[in-house]
PDB file of C-alpha atoms in Angstrom:
ATOM      1  CA  MET A 149     -10.762 -20.078  14.251  1.00 71.00           C
ATOM      2  CA  SER A 150      -6.895 -19.710  14.559  1.00 85.00           C
ATOM      3  CA  ALA A 151      -6.445 -22.668  12.261  1.00 83.00           C
ATOM      4  CA  VAL A 152      -8.497 -20.981   9.584  1.00 77.00           C
ATOM      5  CA  ARG A 153      -6.721 -17.620  10.052  1.00 78.00           C
ATOM      6  CA  ALA A 154      -3.301 -19.354   9.818  1.00 80.00           C
ATOM      7  CA  THR A 155      -4.455 -20.970   6.410  1.00 76.00           C
ATOM      8  CA  ILE A 156      -5.517 -17.387   5.217  1.00 74.00           C
ATOM      9  CA  GLU A 157      -2.327 -15.774   6.443  1.00 76.00           C
ATOM     10  CA  LYS A 158      -0.102 -18.567   4.592  1.00 76.00           C
ATOM     11  CA  GLY A 159      -1.536 -17.149   1.343  1.00 71.00           C
ATOM     12  CA  GLY A 160      -1.400 -20.494  -0.615  1.00 72.00           C
ATOM     13  CA  GLY A 161       0.201 -23.844  -0.728  1.00 76.00           C
ATOM     14  CA  ALA A 162       3.928 -24.674  -0.569  1.00 81.00           C
ATOM     15  CA  GLY A 163       4.334 -25.012  -4.121  1.00 85.00           C
ATOM     16  CA  TYR A 164       3.212 -21.401  -4.686  1.00 84.00           C
ATOM     17  CA  HIS A 165       5.681 -20.149  -2.135  1.00 82.00           C
ATOM     18  CA  GLU A 166       8.543 -22.176  -3.743  1.00 89.00           C
ATOM     19  CA  GLN A 167       7.740 -20.592  -7.155  1.00 91.00           C
ATOM     20  CA  ALA A 168       7.592 -17.151  -5.758  1.00 87.00           C
ATOM     21  CA  ALA A 169      10.884 -17.623  -3.852  1.00 88.00           C
ATOM     22  CA  ALA A 170      12.499 -19.012  -6.988  1.00 95.00           C
ATOM     23  CA  ARG A 171      11.593 -15.823  -8.889  1.00 95.00           C
ATOM     24  CA  GLY A 172      12.620 -13.652  -6.032  1.00 94.00           C
ATOM     25  CA  LYS A 173       9.057 -12.511  -5.154  1.00 92.00           C
ATOM     26  CA  LEU A 174       7.421 -11.865  -2.004  1.00 89.00           C
ATOM     27  CA  PHE A 175       3.761 -12.792  -1.081  1.00 85.00           C
ATOM     28  CA  ALA A 176       1.546  -9.857  -0.295  1.00 84.00           C
ATOM     29  CA  ARG A 177       1.588 -10.134   3.469  1.00 85.00           C
ATOM     30  CA  GLU A 178       5.326 -10.376   3.148  1.00 88.00           C
ATOM     31  CA  ARG A 179       5.576  -7.175   1.230  1.00 90.00           C
ATOM     32  CA  ILE A 180       3.175  -5.377   3.866  1.00 88.00           C
ATOM     33  CA  GLU A 181       5.485  -6.645   6.599  1.00 90.00           C
ATOM     34  CA  GLN A 182       8.353  -4.715   4.833  1.00 93.00           C
ATOM     35  CA  LEU A 183       6.437  -1.644   4.128  1.00 92.00           C
ATOM     36  CA  VAL A 184       4.937  -0.745   7.489  1.00 92.00           C
ATOM     37  CA  ASP A 185       6.176  -0.668  10.986  1.00 93.00           C
ATOM     38  CA  ALA A 186       5.565  -3.779  13.153  1.00 88.00           C
ATOM     39  CA  GLY A 187       2.075  -3.664  14.600  1.00 87.00           C
ATOM     40  CA  SER A 188       0.929  -0.730  12.849  1.00 91.00           C
ATOM     41  CA  PHE A 189      -1.241  -2.530  10.151  1.00 86.00           C
ATOM     42  CA  THR A 190      -4.528  -3.903  10.885  1.00 86.00           C
ATOM     43  CA  GLU A 191      -5.998  -6.267   8.268  1.00 82.00           C
ATOM     44  CA  ASP A 192      -9.743  -6.098   7.661  1.00 81.00           C
ATOM     45  CA  GLY A 193     -11.895  -8.595   5.725  1.00 77.00           C
ATOM     46  CA  ALA A 194      -9.422 -11.581   6.095  1.00 76.00           C
ATOM     47  CA  PHE A 195     -12.438 -13.972   6.223  1.00 77.00           C
ATOM     48  CA  ALA A 196     -14.348 -12.450   3.284  1.00 75.00           C
ATOM     49  CA  ASN A 197     -14.357 -15.631   1.148  1.00 69.00           C
ATOM     50  CA  VAL A 198     -13.729 -18.248   3.936  1.00 67.00           C
ATOM     51  CA  LEU A 199     -16.835 -20.333   2.812  1.00 70.00           C
ATOM     52  CA  ALA A 200     -15.654 -20.773  -0.641  1.00 71.00           C
ATOM     53  CA  ASP A 201     -14.055 -24.318  -1.250  1.00 72.00           C
ATOM     54  CA  GLY A 202     -10.340 -24.222  -2.019  1.00 68.00           C
ATOM     55  CA  LEU A 203     -10.075 -20.495  -1.662  1.00 66.00           C
ATOM     56  CA  PRO A 204      -8.968 -19.321   1.792  1.00 63.00           C
ATOM     57  CA  ALA A 205      -9.465 -15.672   1.144  1.00 68.00           C
ATOM     58  CA  ASP A 206     -10.709 -13.264  -1.519  1.00 65.00           C
ATOM     59  CA  GLY A 207      -7.320 -12.232  -2.939  1.00 67.00           C
ATOM     60  CA  VAL A 208      -7.379  -8.735  -1.624  1.00 75.00           C
ATOM     61  CA  ILE A 209      -5.612  -7.504   1.576  1.00 80.00           C
ATOM     62  CA  THR A 210      -7.083  -4.199   2.973  1.00 78.00           C
ATOM     63  CA  GLY A 211      -6.255  -2.644   6.212  1.00 82.00           C
ATOM     64  CA  THR A 212      -5.366   0.462   8.099  1.00 80.00           C
TER      65      THR A 212
END
């Protein structure tokens, strides 16, 4: 279960991260980390699309 969660939290392959970094962009969870106080955001629905092949999540991050 923790391996699946790590894949979801990574938010895409290394190529996507390299392209985003080259353009000066942050991934969604990186933006959330900068917007909220540490430990104050609880993500829900992280496993919403976990059974779809090649899609680790549903593309929406929600939480409180």
